[in-house]
PDB file of C-alpha atoms in Angstrom:
ATOM      1  CA  MET A   2       0.064  -0.649  -0.070  1.00 46.00           C
ATOM      2  CA  ASN A   3       1.098   3.282  -0.862  1.00 52.00           C
ATOM      3  CA  ARG A   4       2.183   4.889   2.117  1.00 52.00           C
ATOM      4  CA  LEU A   5       1.103   8.589   1.577  1.00 44.00           C
ATOM      5  CA  LEU A   6      -2.069   5.722   2.083  1.00 40.00           C
ATOM      6  CA  ILE A   7      -0.945   4.455   4.831  1.00 37.00           C
ATOM      7  CA  THR A   8      -0.110   7.486   6.362  1.00 42.00           C
ATOM      8  CA  ASN A   9      -3.594   9.022   6.499  1.00 45.00           C
ATOM      9  CA  ILE A  10      -5.794   6.861   7.494  1.00 37.00           C
ATOM     10  CA  HIS A  11      -3.266   6.893  10.320  1.00 45.00           C
ATOM     11  CA  THR A  12      -4.113  10.114  11.262  1.00 45.00           C
ATOM     12  CA  ALA A  13      -7.460  10.240  10.194  1.00 43.00           C
ATOM     13  CA  SER A  14      -8.423   7.725  12.797  1.00 43.00           C
ATOM     14  CA  LEU A  15      -6.078   9.431  15.486  1.00 43.00           C
ATOM     15  CA  ARG A  16      -8.695  12.159  15.068  1.00 50.00           C
ATOM     16  CA  LEU A  17     -11.468   9.357  15.402  1.00 43.00           C
ATOM     17  CA  ALA A  18      -9.996   7.508  18.408  1.00 47.00           C
ATOM     18  CA  PRO A  19     -10.678  10.252  20.798  1.00 48.00           C
ATOM     19  CA  GLY A  20     -14.503  10.356  20.169  1.00 45.00           C
ATOM     20  CA  ARG A  21     -14.470   6.426  20.456  1.00 57.00           C
ATOM     21  CA  LEU A  22     -12.436   6.703  22.986  1.00 52.00           C
ATOM     22  CA  LEU A  23     -14.951   9.248  25.339  1.00 50.00           C
ATOM     23  CA  ALA A  24     -17.910   6.942  24.195  1.00 57.00           C
ATOM     24  CA  THR A  25     -16.408   3.690  25.336  1.00 63.00           C
ATOM     25  CA  LEU A  26     -15.554   5.610  29.334  1.00 60.00           C
ATOM     26  CA  PHE A  27     -18.654   7.657  29.452  1.00 72.00           C
ATOM     27  CA  PRO A  28     -21.166   6.063  27.180  1.00 90.00           C
ATOM     28  CA  PRO A  29     -24.604   7.869  27.524  1.00 95.00           C
ATOM     29  CA  THR A  30     -26.958   7.781  30.395  1.00 96.00           C
ATOM     30  CA  CYS A  31     -30.339   9.031  31.549  1.00 97.00           C
ATOM     31  CA  LEU A  32     -30.199  11.966  32.668  1.00 97.00           C
ATOM     32  CA  LEU A  33     -33.909  11.104  34.890  1.00 97.00           C
ATOM     33  CA  CYS A  34     -33.392   7.629  35.874  1.00 96.00           C
ATOM     34  CA  GLY A  35     -29.287   6.572  35.173  1.00 96.00           C
ATOM     35  CA  ALA A  36     -30.795   3.476  32.507  1.00 97.00           C
ATOM     36  CA  PRO A  37     -28.363   3.595  29.382  1.00 97.00           C
ATOM     37  CA  GLY A  38     -29.149   5.719  26.580  1.00 97.00           C
ATOM     38  CA  ALA A  39     -30.468   5.749  23.586  1.00 96.00           C
ATOM     39  CA  LEU A  40     -30.162   7.076  20.151  1.00 92.00           C
ATOM     40  CA  GLY A  41     -26.412   7.935  21.573  1.00 94.00           C
ATOM     41  CA  ARG A  42     -28.461  10.919  23.966  1.00 96.00           C
ATOM     42  CA  ASP A  43     -28.919  10.867  28.191  1.00 97.00           C
ATOM     43  CA  LEU A  44     -32.117   9.753  27.958  1.00 98.00           C
ATOM     44  CA  CYS A  45     -33.257   6.113  27.844  1.00 97.00           C
ATOM     45  CA  GLU A  46     -35.989   5.515  25.560  1.00 97.00           C
ATOM     46  CA  GLY A  47     -39.070   4.949  28.065  1.00 97.00           C
ATOM     47  CA  CYS A  48     -37.881   8.262  30.128  1.00 98.00           C
ATOM     48  CA  ALA A  49     -38.081   9.501  26.666  1.00 98.00           C
ATOM     49  CA  ALA A  50     -41.888   8.021  25.754  1.00 98.00           C
ATOM     50  CA  ASP A  51     -42.997   9.796  29.232  1.00 98.00           C
ATOM     51  CA  LEU A  52     -41.656  13.326  28.406  1.00 98.00           C
ATOM     52  CA  PRO A  53     -44.576  15.592  27.829  1.00 98.00           C
ATOM     53  CA  TYR A  54     -44.515  16.709  24.350  1.00 98.00           C
ATOM     54  CA  ASN A  55     -46.357  19.969  23.289  1.00 98.00           C
ATOM     55  CA  ARG A  56     -48.265  18.301  20.450  1.00 94.00           C
ATOM     56  CA  ASP A  57     -51.733  20.245  20.786  1.00 96.00           C
ATOM     57  CA  ALA A  58     -50.822  23.916  21.188  1.00 97.00           C
ATOM     58  CA  CYS A  59     -51.907  26.981  19.891  1.00 98.00           C
ATOM     59  CA  PRO A  60     -49.510  28.028  16.891  1.00 97.00           C
ATOM     60  CA  ARG A  61     -48.885  31.658  17.350  1.00 97.00           C
ATOM     61  CA  CYS A  62     -47.685  31.389  21.661  1.00 97.00           C
ATOM     62  CA  ALA A  63     -47.100  27.625  21.830  1.00 98.00           C
ATOM     63  CA  LEU A  64     -49.877  27.517  25.093  1.00 97.00           C
ATOM     64  CA  PRO A  65     -50.733  23.931  25.695  1.00 97.00           C
ATOM     65  CA  PHE A  66     -54.392  23.154  24.462  1.00 96.00           C
ATOM     66  CA  ALA A  67     -56.732  21.407  27.478  1.00 93.00           C
ATOM     67  CA  ALA A  68     -57.812  18.623  24.502  1.00 92.00           C
ATOM     68  CA  PRO A  69     -57.008  18.641  20.974  1.00 91.00           C
ATOM     69  CA  ARG A  70     -58.132  21.184  18.634  1.00 94.00           C
ATOM     70  CA  PRO A  71     -57.883  21.301  14.871  1.00 94.00           C
ATOM     71  CA  PRO A  72     -55.065  22.245  13.232  1.00 89.00           C
ATOM     72  CA  GLY A  73     -53.976  26.099  13.425  1.00 92.00           C
ATOM     73  CA  SER A  74     -56.760  26.994  16.096  1.00 96.00           C
ATOM     74  CA  LEU A  75     -55.708  30.087  18.285  1.00 97.00           C
ATOM     75  CA  CYS A  76     -56.256  29.928  21.816  1.00 96.00           C
ATOM     76  CA  GLY A  77     -58.527  33.271  23.145  1.00 96.00           C
ATOM     77  CA  ALA A  78     -55.705  35.382  23.922  1.00 95.00           C
ATOM     78  CA  CYS A  79     -54.088  35.148  20.674  1.00 97.00           C
ATOM     79  CA  GLN A  80     -57.306  35.734  18.767  1.00 97.00           C
ATOM     80  CA  ARG A  81     -58.115  38.569  20.883  1.00 96.00           C
ATOM     81  CA  ARG A  82     -53.916  40.004  20.769  1.00 94.00           C
ATOM     82  CA  PRO A  83     -52.163  38.369  18.517  1.00 95.00           C
ATOM     83  CA  PRO A  84     -48.118  38.177  19.270  1.00 96.00           C
ATOM     84  CA  PRO A  85     -46.185  39.747  17.316  1.00 97.00           C
ATOM     85  CA  SER A  86     -44.109  36.929  15.975  1.00 97.00           C
ATOM     86  CA  ALA A  87     -44.903  35.159  13.253  1.00 97.00           C
ATOM     87  CA  CYS A  88     -45.699  31.518  15.112  1.00 97.00           C
ATOM     88  CA  THR A  89     -43.631  29.823  18.032  1.00 98.00           C
ATOM     89  CA  LEU A  90     -42.829  26.238  18.627  1.00 98.00           C
ATOM     90  CA  ALA A  91     -42.424  24.546  22.049  1.00 98.00           C
ATOM     91  CA  ALA A  92     -40.946  21.179  22.288  1.00 98.00           C
ATOM     92  CA  LEU A  93     -42.812  20.141  25.684  1.00 98.00           C
ATOM     93  CA  ARG A  94     -44.851  21.840  28.350  1.00 98.00           C
ATOM     94  CA  TYR A  95     -43.013  22.778  31.273  1.00 98.00           C
ATOM     95  CA  GLU A  96     -44.233  20.030  33.803  1.00 98.00           C
ATOM     96  CA  THR A  97     -42.135  16.932  35.620  1.00 97.00           C
ATOM     97  CA  PRO A  98     -39.452  16.722  34.400  1.00 98.00           C
ATOM     98  CA  LEU A  99     -38.535  19.726  32.912  1.00 98.00           C
ATOM     99  CA  PRO A 100     -38.513  21.577  36.282  1.00 97.00           C
ATOM    100  CA  THR A 101     -35.318  19.332  37.073  1.00 96.00           C
ATOM    101  CA  LEU A 102     -33.727  19.240  33.106  1.00 97.00           C
ATOM    102  CA  VAL A 103     -34.716  23.329  33.259  1.00 97.00           C
ATOM    103  CA  GLY A 104     -32.962  23.528  36.827  1.00 95.00           C
ATOM    104  CA  GLY A 105     -29.827  21.706  36.289  1.00 95.00           C
ATOM    105  CA  MET A 106     -28.920  23.787  33.448  1.00 96.00           C
ATOM    106  CA  LYS A 107     -29.955  26.884  34.116  1.00 92.00           C
ATOM    107  CA  PHE A 108     -28.343  27.208  37.822  1.00 91.00           C
ATOM    108  CA  ARG A 109     -25.869  24.158  38.245  1.00 93.00           C
ATOM    109  CA  GLY A 110     -24.121  24.056  35.371  1.00 91.00           C
ATOM    110  CA  ARG A 111     -24.961  21.048  33.849  1.00 95.00           C
ATOM    111  CA  LEU A 112     -24.217  22.315  30.122  1.00 94.00           C
ATOM    112  CA  ASN A 113     -25.264  17.842  29.234  1.00 95.00           C
ATOM    113  CA  HIS A 114     -29.193  19.089  30.219  1.00 97.00           C
ATOM    114  CA  ALA A 115     -28.841  21.268  27.976  1.00 97.00           C
ATOM    115  CA  ARG A 116     -27.952  19.330  24.871  1.00 96.00           C
ATOM    116  CA  LEU A 117     -30.490  16.979  25.740  1.00 98.00           C
ATOM    117  CA  LEU A 118     -32.857  19.339  25.701  1.00 98.00           C
ATOM    118  CA  GLY A 119     -31.411  20.749  22.068  1.00 98.00           C
ATOM    119  CA  ALA A 120     -31.601  17.862  20.590  1.00 98.00           C
ATOM    120  CA  LEU A 121     -35.411  17.617  22.154  1.00 98.00           C
ATOM    121  CA  LEU A 122     -36.176  20.829  20.512  1.00 98.00           C
ATOM    122  CA  ALA A 123     -34.541  20.273  16.786  1.00 98.00           C
ATOM    123  CA  ASP A 124     -36.352  16.800  17.358  1.00 98.00           C
ATOM    124  CA  ALA A 125     -39.530  19.137  17.384  1.00 98.00           C
ATOM    125  CA  VAL A 126     -38.543  21.682  14.773  1.00 98.00           C
ATOM    126  CA  GLN A 127     -37.944  18.913  11.928  1.00 97.00           C
ATOM    127  CA  ARG A 128     -41.216  17.020  12.979  1.00 95.00           C
ATOM    128  CA  ARG A 129     -43.059  20.409  12.000  1.00 93.00           C
ATOM    129  CA  ALA A 130     -41.487  19.911   8.657  1.00 85.00           C
ATOM    130  CA  ALA A 131     -42.451  23.770   7.494  1.00 92.00           C
ATOM    131  CA  PRO A 132     -39.282  26.096   5.824  1.00 95.00           C
ATOM    132  CA  LEU A 133     -36.570  27.190   8.197  1.00 98.00           C
ATOM    133  CA  PRO A 134     -35.183  30.414   9.453  1.00 98.00           C
ATOM    134  CA  GLN A 135     -32.424  32.111   8.098  1.00 98.00           C
ATOM    135  CA  ALA A 136     -30.759  32.119  11.057  1.00 98.00           C
ATOM    136  CA  LEU A 137     -30.715  31.400  15.196  1.00 98.00           C
ATOM    137  CA  VAL A 138     -31.152  34.353  17.951  1.00 98.00           C
ATOM    138  CA  PRO A 139     -31.025  33.388  21.320  1.00 98.00           C
ATOM    139  CA  VAL A 140     -32.451  35.539  23.678  1.00 98.00           C
ATOM    140  CA  PRO A 141     -29.287  37.873  25.425  1.00 97.00           C
ATOM    141  CA  LEU A 142     -28.878  37.915  28.651  1.00 96.00           C
ATOM    142  CA  HIS A 143     -27.126  41.478  30.378  1.00 94.00           C
ATOM    143  CA  PRO A 144     -23.648  40.819  30.788  1.00 95.00           C
ATOM    144  CA  ALA A 145     -23.858  41.153  34.590  1.00 94.00           C
ATOM    145  CA  ARG A 146     -25.993  37.825  34.556  1.00 92.00           C
ATOM    146  CA  LEU A 147     -23.704  36.486  32.078  1.00 94.00           C
ATOM    147  CA  ALA A 148     -20.395  37.124  33.839  1.00 95.00           C
ATOM    148  CA  ALA A 149     -22.631  35.802  37.124  1.00 93.00           C
ATOM    149  CA  ARG A 150     -23.723  32.624  36.053  1.00 94.00           C
ATOM    150  CA  GLY A 151     -20.902  32.661  33.183  1.00 95.00           C
ATOM    151  CA  TYR A 152     -22.474  31.077  29.786  1.00 96.00           C
ATOM    152  CA  ASN A 153     -26.205  31.995  28.629  1.00 97.00           C
ATOM    153  CA  GLN A 154     -28.431  29.027  28.438  1.00 97.00           C
ATOM    154  CA  ALA A 155     -30.232  30.109  25.523  1.00 98.00           C
ATOM    155  CA  VAL A 156     -26.904  30.235  23.539  1.00 98.00           C
ATOM    156  CA  GLU A 157     -26.237  26.618  24.568  1.00 97.00           C
ATOM    157  CA  ILE A 158     -29.818  25.053  23.925  1.00 98.00           C
ATOM    158  CA  ALA A 159     -29.148  26.753  20.344  1.00 98.00           C
ATOM    159  CA  ARG A 160     -25.404  25.803  19.428  1.00 98.00           C
ATOM    160  CA  VAL A 161     -27.261  22.346  19.389  1.00 98.00           C
ATOM    161  CA  VAL A 162     -30.321  23.454  17.628  1.00 98.00           C
ATOM    162  CA  GLY A 163     -27.765  24.988  15.218  1.00 98.00           C
ATOM    163  CA  ARG A 164     -25.171  22.222  14.420  1.00 98.00           C
ATOM    164  CA  VAL A 165     -28.709  19.505  13.782  1.00 97.00           C
ATOM    165  CA  LEU A 166     -30.594  22.227  11.522  1.00 98.00           C
ATOM    166  CA  ASP A 167     -27.225  23.391   9.971  1.00 98.00           C
ATOM    167  CA  LEU A 168     -28.274  26.728  10.282  1.00 98.00           C
ATOM    168  CA  PRO A 169     -26.409  30.309  12.160  1.00 98.00           C
ATOM    169  CA  LEU A 170     -26.098  31.034  15.410  1.00 98.00           C
ATOM    170  CA  ASP A 171     -26.476  35.465  15.458  1.00 98.00           C
ATOM    171  CA  VAL A 172     -25.421  36.189  19.114  1.00 97.00           C
ATOM    172  CA  ALA A 173     -24.112  39.680  18.357  1.00 96.00           C
ATOM    173  CA  CYS A 174     -26.828  41.168  16.608  1.00 97.00           C
ATOM    174  CA  CYS A 175     -28.923  41.944  19.518  1.00 97.00           C
ATOM    175  CA  ARG A 176     -28.336  43.258  23.547  1.00 96.00           C
ATOM    176  CA  ARG A 177     -29.852  42.897  26.736  1.00 95.00           C
ATOM    177  CA  VAL A 178     -28.975  46.651  27.528  1.00 93.00           C
ATOM    178  CA  LEU A 179     -30.992  46.635  31.306  1.00 89.00           C
ATOM    179  CA  ALA A 180     -30.362  44.027  34.109  1.00 82.00           C
ATOM    180  CA  THR A 181     -33.751  43.737  34.722  1.00 76.00           C
ATOM    181  CA  PRO A 182     -35.297  41.653  37.755  1.00 65.00           C
ATOM    182  CA  PRO A 183     -36.208  37.975  37.047  1.00 64.00           C
ATOM    183  CA  GLN A 184     -39.542  37.665  35.839  1.00 56.00           C
ATOM    184  CA  ALA A 185     -40.827  34.274  37.769  1.00 61.00           C
ATOM    185  CA  GLY A 186     -43.215  35.404  39.814  1.00 61.00           C
ATOM    186  CA  LEU A 187     -44.673  38.429  38.313  1.00 62.00           C
ATOM    187  CA  ASP A 188     -47.883  38.554  36.535  1.00 64.00           C
ATOM    188  CA  GLU A 189     -48.228  39.289  33.001  1.00 69.00           C
ATOM    189  CA  PRO A 190     -49.059  42.798  32.215  1.00 69.00           C
ATOM    190  CA  THR A 191     -45.969  43.141  35.412  1.00 70.00           C
ATOM    191  CA  ARG A 192     -43.448  41.532  33.350  1.00 69.00           C
ATOM    192  CA  ARG A 193     -44.562  43.549  30.381  1.00 71.00           C
ATOM    193  CA  ARG A 194     -43.534  46.747  31.900  1.00 75.00           C
ATOM    194  CA  ASN A 195     -40.774  44.754  33.414  1.00 77.00           C
ATOM    195  CA  ILE A 196     -39.223  43.919  30.284  1.00 87.00           C
ATOM    196  CA  ARG A 197     -40.078  46.910  27.961  1.00 88.00           C
ATOM    197  CA  GLY A 198     -36.745  48.614  26.538  1.00 90.00           C
ATOM    198  CA  ALA A 199     -34.309  45.395  27.878  1.00 92.00           C
ATOM    199  CA  PHE A 200     -32.979  45.294  24.290  1.00 96.00           C
ATOM    200  CA  THR A 201     -31.285  46.857  21.233  1.00 96.00           C
ATOM    201  CA  ALA A 202     -30.664  45.099  18.174  1.00 96.00           C
ATOM    202  CA  LEU A 203     -27.963  46.000  15.399  1.00 91.00           C
ATOM    203  CA  THR A 204     -29.266  48.301  11.978  1.00 90.00           C
ATOM    204  CA  PRO A 205     -29.634  47.783   9.377  1.00 90.00           C
ATOM    205  CA  PHE A 206     -30.810  43.701  10.658  1.00 94.00           C
ATOM    206  CA  ALA A 207     -28.627  41.074   8.670  1.00 94.00           C
ATOM    207  CA  TRP A 208     -31.537  38.790   8.499  1.00 97.00           C
ATOM    208  CA  GLY A 209     -34.791  38.465   6.984  1.00 97.00           C
ATOM    209  CA  GLN A 210     -36.062  35.647   8.933  1.00 98.00           C
ATOM    210  CA  VAL A 211     -34.815  34.206  11.951  1.00 98.00           C
ATOM    211  CA  ALA A 212     -35.835  32.095  14.916  1.00 98.00           C
ATOM    212  CA  ILE A 213     -36.260  34.150  18.714  1.00 98.00           C
ATOM    213  CA  LEU A 214     -34.572  30.802  21.003  1.00 98.00           C
ATOM    214  CA  ASP A 215     -35.497  30.860  24.791  1.00 97.00           C
ATOM    215  CA  ASP A 216     -35.609  28.140  27.670  1.00 97.00           C
ATOM    216  CA  VAL A 217     -38.843  28.348  28.910  1.00 97.00           C
ATOM    217  CA  LEU A 218     -41.683  30.519  27.653  1.00 97.00           C
ATOM    218  CA  THR A 219     -44.173  31.301  30.188  1.00 93.00           C
ATOM    219  CA  THR A 220     -46.823  34.647  29.542  1.00 91.00           C
ATOM    220  CA  GLY A 221     -43.791  35.538  26.886  1.00 93.00           C
ATOM    221  CA  SER A 222     -43.585  39.106  27.292  1.00 93.00           C
ATOM    222  CA  THR A 223     -39.564  38.173  27.085  1.00 95.00           C
ATOM    223  CA  VAL A 224     -39.956  36.369  23.359  1.00 97.00           C
ATOM    224  CA  ASN A 225     -42.590  38.872  22.459  1.00 96.00           C
ATOM    225  CA  GLU A 226     -40.449  42.156  23.551  1.00 96.00           C
ATOM    226  CA  LEU A 227     -37.500  41.250  21.130  1.00 97.00           C
ATOM    227  CA  THR A 228     -39.678  40.704  18.277  1.00 98.00           C
ATOM    228  CA  ARG A 229     -40.771  44.064  18.330  1.00 97.00           C
ATOM    229  CA  VAL A 230     -37.390  44.984  18.682  1.00 97.00           C
ATOM    230  CA  LEU A 231     -35.327  42.597  16.072  1.00 98.00           C
ATOM    231  CA  ARG A 232     -38.271  43.182  13.743  1.00 97.00           C
ATOM    232  CA  ARG A 233     -37.912  47.476  13.673  1.00 96.00           C
ATOM    233  CA  ALA A 234     -34.218  46.625  13.303  1.00 96.00           C
ATOM    234  CA  GLY A 235     -35.819  45.129   9.587  1.00 96.00           C
ATOM    235  CA  ALA A 236     -36.308  41.500  10.280  1.00 97.00           C
ATOM    236  CA  ARG A 237     -39.589  40.460   7.914  1.00 97.00           C
ATOM    237  CA  SER A 238     -40.526  37.702  10.164  1.00 97.00           C
ATOM    238  CA  VAL A 239     -39.514  36.038  13.175  1.00 98.00           C
ATOM    239  CA  GLU A 240     -40.352  33.021  15.006  1.00 98.00           C
ATOM    240  CA  VAL A 241     -40.143  31.696  18.604  1.00 98.00           C
ATOM    241  CA  TRP A 242     -38.693  28.497  19.262  1.00 98.00           C
ATOM    242  CA  ALA A 243     -38.687  27.867  22.982  1.00 98.00           C
ATOM    243  CA  VAL A 244     -38.017  23.856  24.477  1.00 98.00           C
ATOM    244  CA  ALA A 245     -41.014  24.016  27.137  1.00 98.00           C
ATOM    245  CA  ARG A 246     -43.772  26.265  27.480  1.00 98.00           C
ATOM    246  CA  THR A 247     -46.079  26.301  30.597  1.00 96.00           C
ATOM    247  CA  PRO A 248     -49.510  25.935  30.755  1.00 88.00           C
TER     248      PRO A 248
END
């Protein structure tokens, strides 16, 4: 065999060896029950089947319906006051075990949770079988909160989704300029006031169609404010993608 060919084969095997070694030493393990993971993920088949998928939901805000409705049906709130985004997709309902997975990602530095949640969100986008946007825009954190946490969970999720769907991430097109108090525990009107003016975007905006990506949607106040900012900057169409939606 040609010596150059042998050298190339040997070099390629060395590049692959670390990944194979890691897979051997640290095989996928279910984050929920500890069983062997399936499909190369830290989730077993049984726990995957038991997840609270958000299959019957309002297409504008992803609010879960109590019972299945005809495709395209809007919830009462969206009929009265549609959100500024073109559509919203949330892969799961924010029910057990989502608080454990999201909490571990956001507050305990468990980025393997972000990898799993990103894969589940990418699955939901692919099942939708709709045209993809041009880019993903993770909801930005204020620099002070980013420094305290050390990472932006929306960015970590978006890295996985972007890799699976072959979409670029734009983490520089917008910034959070107000260090607002946490939204948790606030009612919807207070959330809207709290987040108003929190974001700014570059102009002219580089993308025509984007998807804002966040971890959990509650009232949608944060993504609605960011949607308005991106549209004023020049985005023609803005979707919202999230891992989970509160009922």
